[in-house]
Short mmCIF file of C-alpha atoms in Angstrom, two decimals:
data_model
loop_
_atom_site.label_atom_id
_atom_site.label_comp_id
_atom_site.label_asym_id
_atom_site.label_seq_id
_atom_site.Cartn_x
_atom_site.Cartn_y
_atom_site.Cartn_z
CA UNK V 48 -29.83 -0.10 9.29
CA UNK V 49 -30.58 -3.65 10.32
CA UNK V 50 -29.67 -4.53 13.87
CA UNK V 51 -30.17 -6.86 16.81
CA UNK V 52 -31.27 -5.43 20.14
CA UNK V 53 -31.70 -6.81 23.63
CA UNK V 54 -33.71 -5.50 26.54
CA UNK V 55 -33.31 -4.81 29.32
CA UNK V 56 -29.55 -4.18 29.31
CA UNK V 57 -29.37 -4.69 33.07
CA UNK V 58 -31.76 -6.54 35.35
CA UNK V 59 -31.75 -7.37 39.04
CA UNK V 60 -34.31 -9.86 40.26
CA UNK V 61 -34.98 -12.13 43.20
CA UNK V 62 -34.71 -15.89 43.45
CA UNK V 63 -37.88 -17.63 42.33
CA UNK V 64 -39.21 -14.85 40.11
CA UNK V 65 -39.98 -15.35 36.43
CA UNK V 66 -37.84 -13.21 34.14
CA UNK V 67 -38.08 -12.65 30.39
CA UNK V 68 -35.23 -11.24 28.33
CA UNK V 69 -36.12 -9.81 24.94
CA UNK V 70 -34.20 -10.19 21.69
CA UNK V 71 -35.26 -8.46 18.46
CA UNK V 72 -33.52 -8.54 15.09
CA UNK V 73 -34.39 -6.69 11.92
CA UNK V 74 -32.26 -8.70 9.48
CA UNK V 75 -35.03 -11.21 8.82
CA UNK V 76 -32.63 -13.98 9.83
CA UNK V 77 -34.08 -17.44 10.26
CA UNK V 78 -31.53 -18.58 12.86
CA UNK V 79 -31.53 -17.13 16.37
CA UNK V 80 -29.52 -18.17 19.40
CA UNK V 81 -29.28 -17.46 23.12
CA UNK V 82 -25.97 -17.78 25.00
CA UNK V 83 -24.84 -17.13 28.52
CA UNK V 84 -21.32 -15.98 29.29
CA UNK V 85 -19.61 -16.66 32.60
CA UNK V 86 -16.00 -16.22 33.59
CA UNK V 87 -14.05 -19.35 32.75
CA UNK V 88 -16.82 -20.85 30.61
CA UNK V 89 -16.89 -18.70 27.52
CA UNK V 90 -20.20 -18.61 25.64
CA UNK V 91 -22.56 -21.50 26.26
CA UNK V 92 -25.57 -22.17 24.07
CA UNK V 93 -28.89 -22.14 25.92
CA UNK V 94 -31.55 -22.45 23.19
CA UNK V 95 -31.74 -21.86 19.48
CA UNK V 96 -34.34 -21.57 16.74
CA UNK V 97 -34.18 -22.12 13.00
CA UNK V 98 -37.47 -20.46 12.21
CA UNK V 99 -40.97 -19.64 13.39
CA UNK V 100 -42.37 -22.26 15.77
CA UNK V 101 -39.00 -24.05 15.89
CA UNK V 102 -37.03 -24.20 19.15
CA UNK V 103 -34.19 -26.46 20.29
CA UNK V 104 -32.28 -27.06 23.50
CA UNK V 105 -28.63 -26.16 23.73
CA UNK V 106 -25.86 -27.15 26.14
CA UNK V 107 -27.33 -25.49 29.25
CA UNK V 108 -31.10 -25.33 28.73
CA UNK V 109 -32.34 -26.40 32.19
CA UNK V 110 -34.39 -23.62 33.79
CA UNK V 111 -34.80 -21.69 30.53
CA UNK V 112 -37.41 -21.63 27.78
CA UNK V 113 -37.89 -19.81 24.48
CA UNK V 114 -40.68 -19.31 22.00
CA UNK V 115 -40.57 -18.18 18.36
CA UNK V 116 -43.86 -16.70 17.21
CA UNK V 117 -42.35 -14.51 14.48
CA UNK V 118 -39.06 -14.14 12.63
CA UNK V 119 -37.86 -11.05 14.50
CA UNK V 120 -38.13 -12.09 18.16
CA UNK V 121 -36.80 -14.86 20.39
CA UNK V 122 -37.59 -14.06 24.05
CA UNK V 123 -35.76 -16.05 26.72
CA UNK V 124 -37.69 -16.89 29.90
CA UNK V 125 -36.25 -17.98 33.21
CA UNK V 126 -39.16 -19.83 34.78
CA UNK V 127 -37.94 -19.50 38.38
CA UNK V 128 -34.73 -17.51 38.61
CA UNK V 129 -31.85 -19.01 40.59
CA UNK V 130 -28.61 -17.41 41.76
CA UNK V 131 -26.73 -19.76 39.42
CA UNK V 132 -28.40 -17.94 36.53
CA UNK V 133 -26.61 -14.71 37.33
CA UNK V 134 -24.74 -14.10 34.09
CA UNK V 135 -24.42 -12.03 30.95
CA UNK V 136 -26.85 -13.17 28.27
CA UNK V 137 -26.23 -12.67 24.56
CA UNK V 138 -28.67 -13.13 21.75
CA UNK V 139 -27.41 -13.74 18.21
CA UNK V 140 -28.83 -14.29 14.76
CA UNK V 141 -27.57 -15.58 11.45
CA UNK V 142 -28.81 -16.07 7.94
CA UNK V 143 -29.42 -19.68 7.02
CA UNK V 144 -26.37 -21.12 5.27
CA UNK V 145 -24.10 -18.23 6.27
CA UNK V 146 -21.21 -18.53 8.73
CA UNK V 147 -21.41 -15.26 10.63
CA UNK V 148 -23.52 -14.80 13.74
CA UNK V 149 -24.46 -11.24 14.71
CA UNK V 150 -24.61 -10.62 18.45
CA UNK V 151 -26.75 -8.24 20.44
CA UNK V 152 -25.23 -5.97 23.11
CA UNK V 153 -26.02 -8.37 25.95
CA UNK V 154 -28.14 -8.32 29.12
CA UNK V 155 -26.46 -8.45 32.50
CA UNK V 156 -28.77 -10.37 34.85
CA UNK V 157 -28.27 -10.54 38.60
CA UNK V 158 -30.36 -12.93 40.68
CA UNK V 159 -30.30 -12.16 44.40
CA UNK E 1165 -19.73 -33.91 24.43
CA UNK E 1166 -18.45 -31.30 22.01
CA UNK E 1167 -15.74 -29.12 23.50
CA UNK E 1168 -12.96 -26.88 22.26
CA UNK E 1169 -9.64 -26.09 23.87
CA UNK E 1170 -7.66 -22.89 23.56
CA UNK E 1171 -5.09 -21.16 25.80
CA UNK E 1172 -6.55 -18.93 28.49
CA UNK E 1173 -4.11 -16.03 28.09
CA UNK E 1174 -1.50 -14.75 25.64
CA UNK E 1175 0.72 -11.68 25.97
CA UNK E 1176 2.57 -9.98 23.12
CA UNK E 1177 4.07 -6.60 22.25
CA UNK E 1178 2.94 -4.08 19.67
CA UNK E 1179 4.06 -4.92 16.17
CA UNK E 1180 4.59 -8.59 16.95
CA UNK E 1181 2.80 -11.67 15.60
CA UNK E 1182 0.75 -13.94 17.80
CA UNK E 1183 -0.91 -17.29 17.14
CA UNK E 1184 -3.89 -18.56 19.12
CA UNK E 1185 -4.49 -22.29 18.80
CA UNK E 1186 -7.75 -24.20 19.07
CA UNK E 1187 -8.47 -27.91 19.10
CA UNK E 1188 -11.94 -29.35 18.65
CA UNK E 1189 -13.81 -32.64 18.55
CA UNK E 1190 -14.45 -33.99 15.06
CA UNK E 1191 -17.85 -35.66 15.40
CA UNK E 1192 -20.38 -33.60 13.43
CA UNK E 1193 -17.87 -30.85 12.68
CA UNK E 1194 -18.48 -28.53 9.70
CA UNK E 1195 -16.10 -25.64 10.21
CA UNK E 1196 -14.32 -23.30 12.60
CA UNK E 1197 -15.06 -19.63 13.26
CA UNK E 1198 -13.21 -16.99 15.24
CA UNK E 1199 -14.79 -14.15 17.21
CA UNK E 1200 -13.30 -11.13 18.96
CA UNK E 1201 -14.76 -9.64 22.10
CA UNK E 1202 -13.57 -6.45 23.76
CA UNK E 1203 -14.19 -6.06 27.47
CA UNK E 1204 -17.86 -5.27 28.07
CA UNK E 1205 -18.77 -5.67 24.42
CA UNK E 1206 -20.47 -8.17 22.17
CA UNK E 1207 -18.57 -10.84 20.24
CA UNK E 1208 -17.88 -9.91 16.63
CA UNK E 1209 -17.11 -12.29 13.78
CA UNK E 1210 -13.56 -12.41 12.43
CA UNK E 1211 -13.29 -15.40 10.11
CA UNK E 1212 -14.52 -18.85 9.11
CA UNK E 1213 -12.69 -21.91 7.80
CA UNK E 1214 -14.79 -24.63 6.22
CA UNK E 1215 -11.93 -26.20 4.32
CA UNK E 1216 -8.31 -26.96 5.20
CA UNK E 1217 -5.90 -24.12 4.68
CA UNK E 1218 -5.35 -20.48 5.38
CA UNK E 1219 -7.90 -17.66 5.12
CA UNK E 1220 -6.51 -14.13 5.19
CA UNK E 1221 -8.38 -10.97 6.10
CA UNK E 1222 -6.07 -8.01 6.48
CA UNK E 1223 -3.84 -8.41 9.52
CA UNK E 1224 -5.77 -11.49 10.66
CA UNK E 1225 -5.47 -14.99 9.21
CA UNK E 1226 -7.09 -18.24 10.24
CA UNK E 1227 -6.01 -21.78 9.52
CA UNK E 1228 -7.73 -25.16 9.69
CA UNK E 1229 -6.42 -28.71 9.58
CA UNK E 1230 -9.26 -31.23 9.67
CA UNK E 1231 -6.90 -34.18 9.88
CA UNK E 1232 -5.44 -32.75 13.11
CA UNK E 1233 -8.74 -31.36 14.49
CA UNK E 1234 -6.86 -28.11 14.91
CA UNK E 1235 -7.03 -24.51 13.88
CA UNK E 1236 -5.40 -21.23 14.74
CA UNK E 1237 -5.89 -17.50 14.49
CA UNK E 1238 -2.83 -15.48 13.47
CA UNK E 1239 -2.69 -11.80 14.29
CA UNK E 1240 0.06 -9.78 12.64
CA UNK E 1241 1.38 -6.27 13.27
CA UNK E 1242 -0.28 -6.23 16.65
CA UNK E 1243 -1.86 -3.00 17.81
CA UNK E 1244 -3.01 -1.98 21.27
CA UNK E 1245 -6.62 -2.13 20.07
CA UNK E 1246 -6.18 -5.87 19.44
CA UNK E 1247 -6.22 -6.43 23.21
CA UNK E 1248 -9.39 -8.47 23.62
CA UNK E 1249 -10.67 -12.00 24.11
CA UNK E 1250 -10.64 -14.30 21.11
CA UNK E 1251 -12.97 -17.28 20.83
CA UNK E 1252 -12.86 -20.20 18.47
CA UNK E 1253 -16.26 -21.69 17.69
CA UNK E 1254 -17.00 -24.96 15.97
CA UNK E 1255 -19.98 -25.30 13.68
CA UNK E 1256 -21.82 -28.51 14.51
CA UNK E 1257 -25.02 -27.61 12.71
CA UNK E 1258 -24.05 -27.10 9.07
CA UNK E 1259 -26.33 -24.57 7.38
CA UNK E 1260 -28.09 -23.97 10.69
CA UNK E 1261 -24.80 -22.60 12.08
CA UNK E 1262 -25.10 -24.10 15.55
CA UNK E 1263 -21.87 -23.07 17.27
CA UNK E 1264 -20.04 -24.42 20.29
CA UNK E 1265 -17.56 -21.89 21.65
CA UNK E 1266 -14.21 -22.37 23.28
CA UNK E 1267 -13.58 -20.71 26.64
CA UNK E 1268 -11.65 -17.86 25.05
CA UNK E 1269 -8.10 -16.54 24.95
CA UNK E 1270 -7.39 -13.19 26.56
CA UNK E 1271 -4.79 -11.34 24.47
CA UNK E 1272 -2.88 -8.55 26.15
CA UNK E 1273 -0.87 -6.34 23.80
CA UNK E 1274 1.86 -4.40 25.57
CA UNK E 1275 3.65 -1.28 24.29
#
């Protein structure tokens, strides 16, 4: 069955370190998205991609980057982790022209 | 910027009907989606309204009024398993499905 996976599921890191969160989907969806979820803020869009080599900034993109070298993967990189980036991160994908986004299980990131 | 407003918490009893409202900003708006998220889980899609009116899917219905920049999710015959957070999300990207989410409504269903 097609699915969307994220790894790691939990990560603890130190301030200033570079961290990469993986997202992999097997639906062959063109659209992929990264969100962070914090209490009181709901889901906020970090970056998104509409296809290979396409990336766009979302609402809260500062300190994050993404790259899209193939259809299946959209890794999220925190260039220099900060305590303010402690959060739960969700990756999602959708088929172009369709309304539903499919979410991965999430990665809980703690920056100490 | 683009933002959505919805109540932070709603409480109801089993078997009852509850309505969760959502207001959004109209600039660049294509449609309104609703997602459910149980504690510790991933959001899951419930419904989408691209046109004015009511969409019904089993016990859940969703409504959109573009003229009022307003929508709601209606949950009928509430069950304990409906206790979750519910998010409205506005599509500001058309076919690219770029969503901006509301801050969520925590629904507590009591026996």
